[in-house]
C-alpha cells in the first residue's frame, strides 16, 4: 500500500502548526527508496539522494538512516550532509561552474567530487595529480526532461564537459596522471523514458576503455514522479533490467566490473511532501473565480517557473460541489498556482493542500515581499515533529546592517 497522509491528518497539522506549512511523510521516502533498491538488488548500484530537492537536516538524517548516499550541488549542501551524519565517503559533490576554492574545500572534507569544466580539471591536475580520485561530469548532448528549463544534457546546456571534447579531457588525464574514478552524466529532470539512460550509457561505453582507473559510472537523477492524476512514474524495474542488459552487452574491457550510481532527488522526496495553505479571499470576476491563499510563488515557485502542475484539494470541504477556480497567491506579482481548476467548493478559511510538494518546494522558497518562509513538519512513525520554525520578524532583519 502506498504511504499517504489522510486529509483529516493534514487539516489537524494545518491547525496545530499554522499555515502555510510544508509537511513531509518519512515513510513515503522509505517506500520510494525501497523501490530503487529492490529493483536493483542484483546489480552493483548505489543511490545518492540529490539533496538540492530538500535539505532540511532531518530529511538528510532520515535518508542517511535508510542507507542511501547523498549528492550535493554546493559545498554548503556537503557541509549540511556532514552535519547530518553522512560520512565523507558517502557524499558526492557534483559541481557546476564553481570556483576552484570550493573544489579544494571538497578535497579537504574528503568527499567525492565530479568536476564539470576543463579549466577546473586542469587546476585539479596541477594541485593533486594522481593523489585524489576525481569524477568527470560530461555533457552527453542528449535532449531529455520534462521541459527545457530542467533539461541539462543537451548540446546548448552549460552543464558538464561536452563529450565532443573528450580528447581534451584525455590530454589532461595524461599530462597530470589524473586518477579518474567516475564518469558522470545527468540529462534532466522528469525523464519517464528509461531508454534515455540507456542512450547515456552507450555514449559512455565509447569512453570507458580510455580511462584505466575508472570504477564508477554515474547516470545522474531525473526519474519522473506522477504530478497529475493518471501520470505514472519512471518504471524503475524496467530501468534496472535495461541498465543490466546494457552492461552485460558491454563488459568493461579492463575486466573490472563498474559500479553504477544514480542521483534521484524528486523520486525520493516529491510525493512525501504536502503544502498546506489557507484561503484568505474569494473574488468573483468575469474571467475567473479567484481563490487567494496565504502563500505565493515565494513559497512554491514551480507552477510559475516551470508551468508545473500540482494537484490541489480542498481538504476542509472534500464533499463540496465541484466548481472551477483559479488558485492564486497573496504576493504583489502574478502568482498563479492553477488556472481554471476543478476543486470542491471553496470558502474563505478553507484549507487547500498542494500535493507532490516535497521536492524543490520549500527549498526554492524566498522571503519575497518580506513574507515569512513557511514552517516544516516531519511526520514519522505517526508522530508530527516541527523541523523548522516559521520565520519571525527578526529573521527579516537578520544580516541587515542598520546604518
Ligand atoms: N543530479 C544532478 C547533477 C542534478 O543537477 C539534479 C537536478 C539531480 C541529480 C536530481 O534531479 P531529480 O531526480 O530531482 O529530477 N527545480 C526543478 C528541478 C531541477 C533539477 C536540477 N538538477 C523542478 O522543480 O522541477
Coordinates of C-alpha atoms and ligand atoms in Angstrom, one line a residue:
X1 CA 0.0 0.0 0.0
X2 CA 1.3 3.4 -0.9
X3 CA 2.1 5.6 2.1
X4 CA -0.1 8.7 2.2
X5 CA -1.3 11.1 4.8
X6 CA -5.1 11.5 5.0
X7 CA -7.0 14.8 4.5
X8 CA -8.1 14.7 8.2
X9 CA -4.5 14.3 9.3
X10 CA -3.4 17.2 7.1
X11 CA -6.1 19.5 8.4
X12 CA -5.1 18.7 12.0
X13 CA -1.5 19.6 11.2
X14 CA -2.5 22.8 9.5
X15 CA -4.5 23.8 12.6
X16 CA -1.8 22.8 15.0
X17 CA 1.2 24.3 13.3
X18 CA -0.5 27.1 11.3
X19 CA -0.3 27.8 7.6
X20 CA 1.4 28.0 5.1
X21 CA 3.0 24.7 6.1
X22 CA 5.2 22.1 4.5
X23 CA 4.6 18.6 5.8
X24 CA 6.8 15.6 4.9
X25 CA 6.0 12.0 5.4
X26 CA 9.1 10.0 6.3
X27 CA 7.6 6.5 5.4
X28 CA 6.9 7.7 1.8
X29 CA 10.6 8.4 1.4
X30 CA 11.4 4.9 2.7
X31 CA 8.9 3.4 0.3
X32 CA 10.4 5.2 -2.7
X33 CA 14.0 4.3 -1.7
X34 CA 12.9 0.6 -1.4
X35 CA 11.5 0.7 -4.9
X36 CA 15.0 1.6 -6.1
X37 CA 17.0 -0.8 -4.0
X38 CA 14.7 -3.7 -4.7
X39 CA 14.7 -3.2 -8.5
X40 CA 18.5 -3.0 -8.5
X41 CA 19.1 -5.7 -5.8
X42 CA 21.1 -7.9 -8.1
X43 CA 23.2 -5.2 -9.5
X44 CA 26.2 -3.3 -8.2
X45 CA 24.3 0.0 -7.9
X46 CA 24.4 2.9 -5.4
X47 CA 21.9 5.7 -4.9
X48 CA 22.9 9.2 -4.0
X49 CA 20.0 11.4 -2.8
X50 CA 20.2 14.7 -4.8
X51 CA 19.6 16.8 -1.7
X52 CA 19.1 20.1 -3.6
X53 CA 15.4 18.9 -3.7
X54 CA 15.1 19.2 0.1
X55 CA 17.9 19.8 2.5
X56 CA 16.2 20.0 5.9
X57 CA 18.8 18.2 8.1
X58 CA 16.1 15.9 9.5
X59 CA 15.3 14.7 6.0
X60 CA 19.1 14.3 5.4
X61 CA 19.4 12.3 8.6
X62 CA 16.4 10.1 7.7
X63 CA 17.8 9.4 4.2
X64 CA 21.1 8.6 5.7
X65 CA 19.5 6.2 8.1
X66 CA 17.9 4.4 5.2
X67 CA 21.4 3.6 3.9
X68 CA 21.3 6.0 0.9
X69 CA 24.3 8.2 0.0
X70 CA 23.9 11.9 -0.8
X71 CA 24.6 14.1 -3.9
X72 CA 25.3 17.7 -3.3
X73 CA 25.3 20.7 -5.6
X74 CA 27.1 23.2 -3.4
X75 CA 29.8 23.0 -0.8
X76 CA 27.2 24.1 1.8
X77 CA 25.0 21.1 0.9
X78 CA 28.1 18.9 1.5
X79 CA 28.6 20.6 4.9
X80 CA 24.9 20.0 5.8
X81 CA 25.3 16.4 4.8
X82 CA 28.3 16.0 7.1
X83 CA 26.4 17.8 9.8
X84 CA 23.5 15.3 9.4
X85 CA 25.9 12.4 9.8
X86 CA 26.8 11.2 6.3
X87 CA 30.5 10.1 6.3
X88 CA 32.6 11.8 3.7
X89 CA 32.9 8.7 1.5
X90 CA 29.1 8.7 1.1
X91 CA 28.9 12.3 0.0
X92 CA 29.2 13.2 -3.7
X93 CA 29.7 16.8 -4.8
X94 CA 28.5 17.2 -8.5
X95 CA 29.7 20.7 -9.2
X96 CA 28.9 23.1 -12.0
X97 CA 30.6 26.4 -12.7
X98 CA 32.2 26.7 -9.2
X99 CA 35.5 28.4 -8.2
X100 CA 38.5 26.1 -7.6
X101 CA 38.4 27.1 -3.9
X102 CA 35.2 25.0 -3.4
X103 CA 36.9 22.0 -5.0
X104 CA 39.9 22.5 -2.6
X105 CA 37.5 22.6 0.3
X106 CA 35.7 19.4 -1.0
X107 CA 39.1 17.7 -1.1
X108 CA 39.9 18.8 2.4
X109 CA 36.5 17.4 3.5
X110 CA 37.4 14.1 1.9
X111 CA 34.2 13.8 -0.2
X112 CA 33.8 12.5 -3.8
X113 CA 34.0 15.2 -6.5
X114 CA 32.6 15.4 -10.0
X115 CA 34.4 18.3 -11.9
X116 CA 32.5 19.8 -14.8
X117 CA 35.0 22.0 -16.7
X118 CA 38.3 21.6 -18.4
X119 CA 39.5 24.7 -16.5
X120 CA 38.9 23.1 -13.1
X121 CA 40.1 19.8 -14.2
X122 CA 43.5 21.3 -15.2
X123 CA 43.8 23.1 -11.8
X124 CA 42.9 19.8 -10.1
X125 CA 45.6 18.1 -12.1
X126 CA 48.2 20.7 -11.2
X127 CA 47.4 20.6 -7.5
X128 CA 46.5 16.9 -6.8
X129 CA 47.8 14.9 -9.8
X130 CA 47.0 11.2 -9.1
X131 CA 46.7 11.6 -5.4
X132 CA 42.9 12.3 -5.1
X133 CA 40.4 10.4 -7.3
X134 CA 38.1 12.6 -9.3
X135 CA 35.0 12.2 -11.5
X136 CA 34.2 14.0 -14.7
X137 CA 30.8 15.5 -15.4
X138 CA 30.2 15.1 -19.1
X139 CA 27.5 16.6 -21.3
X140 CA 26.2 13.8 -23.5
X141 CA 24.3 16.1 -25.9
X142 CA 21.0 14.3 -25.2
X143 CA 17.8 16.2 -25.0
X144 CA 15.6 14.9 -22.2
X145 CA 13.5 16.0 -19.3
X146 CA 10.0 17.5 -18.6
X147 CA 10.8 20.9 -20.1
X148 CA 13.7 22.9 -21.4
X149 CA 14.4 24.6 -18.0
X150 CA 15.1 21.3 -16.4
X151 CA 17.0 19.7 -19.3
X152 CA 20.7 19.7 -18.7
X153 CA 22.3 17.3 -21.1
X154 CA 21.5 18.8 -24.5
X155 CA 24.0 20.5 -26.8
X156 CA 23.2 24.0 -25.7
X157 CA 23.4 23.3 -22.0
X158 CA 26.0 24.8 -19.7
X159 CA 26.4 21.6 -17.7
X160 CA 29.4 19.3 -18.0
X161 CA 32.2 19.0 -20.4
X162 CA 30.8 18.3 -23.9
X163 CA 31.6 14.7 -24.9
X164 CA 33.0 16.0 -28.1
X165 CA 35.8 17.5 -26.1
X166 CA 36.8 14.1 -24.7
X167 CA 40.2 14.3 -26.4
X168 CA 40.9 17.4 -24.3
X169 CA 39.9 15.6 -21.1
X170 CA 42.2 12.7 -22.1
X171 CA 45.1 15.1 -22.7
X172 CA 44.7 16.5 -19.2
X173 CA 44.5 13.0 -17.7
X174 CA 47.7 12.1 -19.5
X175 CA 49.5 15.4 -18.6
X176 CA 48.7 15.3 -14.9
X177 CA 48.3 11.5 -14.4
X178 CA 44.8 12.1 -13.2
X179 CA 43.0 9.4 -11.3
X180 CA 39.6 9.4 -13.0
X181 CA 37.3 7.3 -10.8
X182 CA 33.9 8.0 -12.4
X183 CA 32.2 9.4 -15.4
X184 CA 29.0 11.3 -14.8
X185 CA 26.1 12.4 -16.9
X186 CA 22.8 14.0 -15.8
X187 CA 20.4 14.7 -18.7
X188 CA 17.5 16.3 -16.9
X189 CA 14.6 16.0 -14.6
X190 CA 11.2 14.2 -15.1
X191 CA 12.6 11.6 -17.5
X192 CA 10.0 8.9 -18.0
X193 CA 11.6 7.1 -20.9
X194 CA 14.2 4.7 -19.5
X195 CA 15.9 4.5 -22.9
X196 CA 17.3 7.9 -22.2
X197 CA 19.5 6.3 -19.5
X198 CA 20.5 3.5 -21.9
X199 CA 21.4 6.1 -24.5
X200 CA 23.6 7.8 -21.9
X201 CA 25.3 4.5 -21.1
X202 CA 26.0 3.9 -24.7
X203 CA 27.7 7.2 -25.1
X204 CA 29.8 6.5 -22.1
X205 CA 30.8 3.0 -23.3
X206 CA 32.8 4.6 -26.1
X207 CA 34.8 6.4 -23.5
X208 CA 35.1 3.8 -20.7
X209 CA 38.1 1.9 -22.2
X210 CA 40.1 5.2 -22.3
X211 CA 40.1 5.6 -18.5
X212 CA 42.2 3.0 -16.8
X213 CA 41.3 4.0 -13.2
X214 CA 37.6 4.0 -13.8
X215 CA 35.4 2.4 -11.1
X216 CA 32.0 4.0 -11.3
X217 CA 29.5 5.2 -13.9
X218 CA 27.2 7.9 -12.6
X219 CA 24.0 8.3 -14.5
X220 CA 22.6 11.2 -12.5
X221 CA 19.0 11.6 -11.4
X222 CA 15.8 12.7 -13.1
X223 CA 13.3 9.9 -12.5
X224 CA 9.7 11.1 -13.2
X225 CA 7.1 11.3 -10.5
X226 CA 3.3 11.5 -11.1
X227 CA 2.2 15.1 -10.7
X228 CA -1.2 14.8 -12.5
X229 CA -3.9 12.2 -12.0
X230 CA -3.2 9.4 -14.3
X231 CA 0.5 10.2 -14.6
X232 CA 2.9 7.4 -14.0
X233 CA 6.4 7.4 -12.6
X234 CA 9.6 6.1 -14.3
X235 CA 9.4 2.3 -14.4
X236 CA 12.3 1.5 -12.1
X237 CA 12.1 -2.2 -12.7
X238 CA 12.4 -1.7 -16.4
X239 CA 15.2 0.7 -15.9
X240 CA 17.1 -1.9 -13.8
X241 CA 16.5 -4.5 -16.5
X242 CA 17.7 -2.3 -19.3
X243 CA 20.7 -1.0 -17.4
X244 CA 21.8 -4.5 -16.5
X245 CA 21.3 -5.6 -20.1
X246 CA 23.4 -2.7 -21.4
X247 CA 26.3 -3.6 -19.1
X248 CA 26.0 -7.3 -19.9
X249 CA 26.3 -6.4 -23.6
X250 CA 29.4 -4.2 -23.0
X251 CA 31.7 -5.7 -20.4
X252 CA 34.3 -3.3 -19.3
X253 CA 37.3 -4.1 -21.5
X254 CA 39.6 -3.6 -18.4
X255 CA 37.7 -6.6 -16.9
X256 CA 36.8 -4.7 -13.7
X257 CA 33.0 -4.5 -13.0
X258 CA 31.9 -0.9 -12.9
X259 CA 29.5 0.2 -10.1
X260 CA 26.5 2.2 -11.3
X261 CA 25.4 5.3 -9.5
X262 CA 22.1 7.3 -9.6
X263 CA 21.3 10.6 -8.1
X264 CA 17.5 10.7 -7.6
X265 CA 16.0 13.9 -6.0
X266 CA 12.3 14.2 -6.9
X267 CA 11.8 10.4 -6.9
X268 CA 12.7 10.2 -3.2
X269 CA 11.1 13.3 -1.8
X270 CA 8.5 14.8 -4.1
X271 CA 5.5 12.7 -3.1
X272 CA 6.3 12.7 0.6
X273 CA 5.6 16.5 0.7
X274 CA 2.3 18.3 1.2
X275 CA 2.0 22.1 1.2
X276 CA -1.0 23.3 3.3
X277 CA -2.4 26.8 2.7
X278 CA -5.5 28.6 3.9
X279 CA -7.9 30.6 1.8
X280 CA -7.8 34.3 2.5
X281 CA -10.2 35.7 -0.1
X282 CA -12.5 34.6 -2.8
X283 CA -13.0 37.0 -5.6
X284 CA -15.6 36.6 -8.4
X285 CA -14.7 38.1 -11.7
X286 CA -15.8 37.7 -15.3
X287 CA -12.6 35.9 -16.1
X288 CA -12.5 33.5 -13.1
X289 CA -13.3 32.9 -9.5
X290 CA -10.0 33.6 -7.8
X291 CA -9.1 31.8 -4.7
X292 CA -6.3 33.7 -2.9
X293 CA -4.3 31.5 -0.4
X294 CA -1.9 32.7 2.3
X295 CA 1.1 31.9 0.1
X296 CA 2.5 32.6 -3.4
X297 CA 5.5 31.9 -5.6
X298 CA 7.6 33.0 -2.7
X299 CA 6.8 29.6 -1.1
X300 CA 6.1 27.3 -4.1
X301 CA 7.6 28.6 -7.3
X302 CA 7.2 25.5 -9.5
X303 CA 3.9 26.5 -11.1
X304 CA 5.1 30.0 -12.2
X305 CA 8.6 29.0 -13.0
X306 CA 8.1 25.7 -14.9
X307 CA 4.3 25.8 -15.6
X308 CA 4.3 22.8 -13.2
X309 CA 1.1 21.1 -12.3
X310 CA 0.4 20.4 -8.6
X311 CA -2.7 18.6 -7.6
X312 CA -4.8 20.8 -5.3
X313 CA -7.5 19.6 -2.9
X314 CA -9.9 21.4 -0.6
X315 CA -9.3 19.2 2.4
X316 CA -11.8 21.2 4.6
X317 CA -14.7 20.6 2.2
X318 CA -14.0 17.4 0.4
X319 CA -17.7 16.7 -0.3
X320 CA -18.4 20.2 -1.6
X321 CA -19.8 20.6 -5.1
X322 CA -17.0 20.7 -7.6
X323 CA -16.5 24.2 -9.1
X324 CA -13.9 25.8 -11.3
X325 CA -11.4 28.2 -9.7
X326 CA -8.1 29.9 -10.3
X327 CA -5.9 29.5 -7.3
X328 CA -3.6 32.4 -6.8
X329 CA -1.3 33.7 -4.0
X330 CA -1.1 36.9 -2.0
X331 CA 2.1 38.4 -3.2
X332 CA 2.4 41.5 -5.3
X333 CA 3.0 39.7 -8.6
X334 CA 1.0 37.4 -10.8
X335 CA 1.4 34.1 -8.9
X336 CA -1.0 31.7 -10.3
X337 CA -0.8 28.2 -8.8
X338 CA -3.6 26.8 -11.0
X339 CA -5.9 28.3 -13.7
X340 CA -9.4 27.1 -14.2
X341 CA -9.1 24.0 -11.9
X342 CA -12.0 21.9 -10.6
X343 CA -12.0 21.9 -6.8
X344 CA -14.6 21.1 -4.3
X345 CA -16.5 24.3 -3.3
X346 CA -14.0 26.7 -1.7
X347 CA -14.9 29.0 1.1
X348 CA -12.8 31.6 2.8
X349 CA -10.9 29.9 5.7
X350 CA -10.8 26.6 3.9
X351 CA -7.5 24.6 3.8
X352 CA -6.1 23.8 0.4
X353 CA -3.3 21.3 0.1
X354 CA -0.9 21.1 -2.8
X355 CA 0.4 17.6 -3.4
X356 CA 3.9 16.5 -4.5
X357 CA 5.4 19.5 -2.8
X358 CA 8.4 17.8 -1.2
X359 CA 10.9 18.4 -3.9
X360 CA 12.0 21.9 -4.9
X361 CA 9.2 23.3 -2.8
X362 CA 10.5 24.8 0.5
X363 CA 13.9 24.5 -1.0
X364 CA 13.2 27.1 -3.6
X365 CA 11.3 29.4 -1.3
X366 CA 12.2 33.0 -0.6
X367 CA 11.3 36.0 1.6
X368 CA 10.0 38.0 -1.4
X369 CA 7.5 40.7 -0.3
X370 CA 9.1 40.4 3.1
X371 CA 6.9 37.5 3.9
X372 CA 8.0 34.7 6.2
X373 CA 9.2 31.4 4.9
X374 CA 6.8 28.6 6.0
X375 CA 7.4 26.1 8.8
X376 CA 8.2 22.5 8.1
X377 CA 6.9 19.4 9.8
X378 CA 8.1 15.8 9.6
X379 CA 5.6 13.0 10.2
X380 CA 7.4 9.9 11.2
X381 CA 6.1 6.8 12.9
X382 CA 2.7 8.6 13.2
X383 CA 4.3 11.5 15.2
X384 CA 4.5 15.1 13.9
X385 CA 7.7 16.9 14.6
X386 CA 8.3 20.6 13.9
X387 CA 11.6 20.6 11.9
X388 CA 11.7 24.3 11.0
X389 CA 10.1 27.2 12.7
X390 CA 8.2 29.7 10.7
X391 CA 10.2 32.9 10.2
X392 CA 9.6 35.7 12.6
X393 CA 10.0 39.4 12.0
X394 CA 13.6 39.3 13.4
X395 CA 14.5 36.9 10.6
X396 CA 13.8 39.6 8.0
X397 CA 16.2 42.0 9.8
X398 CA 18.9 39.3 10.4
X399 CA 22.0 40.2 8.4
X400 CA 20.8 43.7 7.6
X401 CA 23.1 46.5 8.8
X402 CA 21.2 49.5 10.1
X403 CA 23.4 52.5 9.3
Ligands
LIG1 N1 21.9 15.2 -10.3 C1 22.2 16.4 -10.8 C2 23.6 16.6 -11.2 C3 21.2 17.3 -10.9 O1 21.5 18.5 -11.5 C4 19.9 17.1 -10.5 C5 18.8 18.1 -10.6 C6 19.6 15.8 -9.9 C7 20.6 14.9 -9.8 C8 18.3 15.4 -9.4 O2 17.3 15.5 -10.3 P1 15.8 15.0 -9.9 O3 15.9 13.5 -9.6 O4 15.4 15.7 -8.7 O5 14.9 15.2 -11.1 N2 13.8 22.6 -9.7 C9 13.4 21.8 -10.8 C10 14.3 20.6 -10.9 C11 15.7 21.0 -11.2 C12 16.7 19.8 -11.1 C13 18.1 20.3 -11.1 N3 19.0 19.2 -11.1 C14 12.0 21.4 -10.5 O6 11.4 21.8 -9.5 O7 11.4 20.7 -11.4

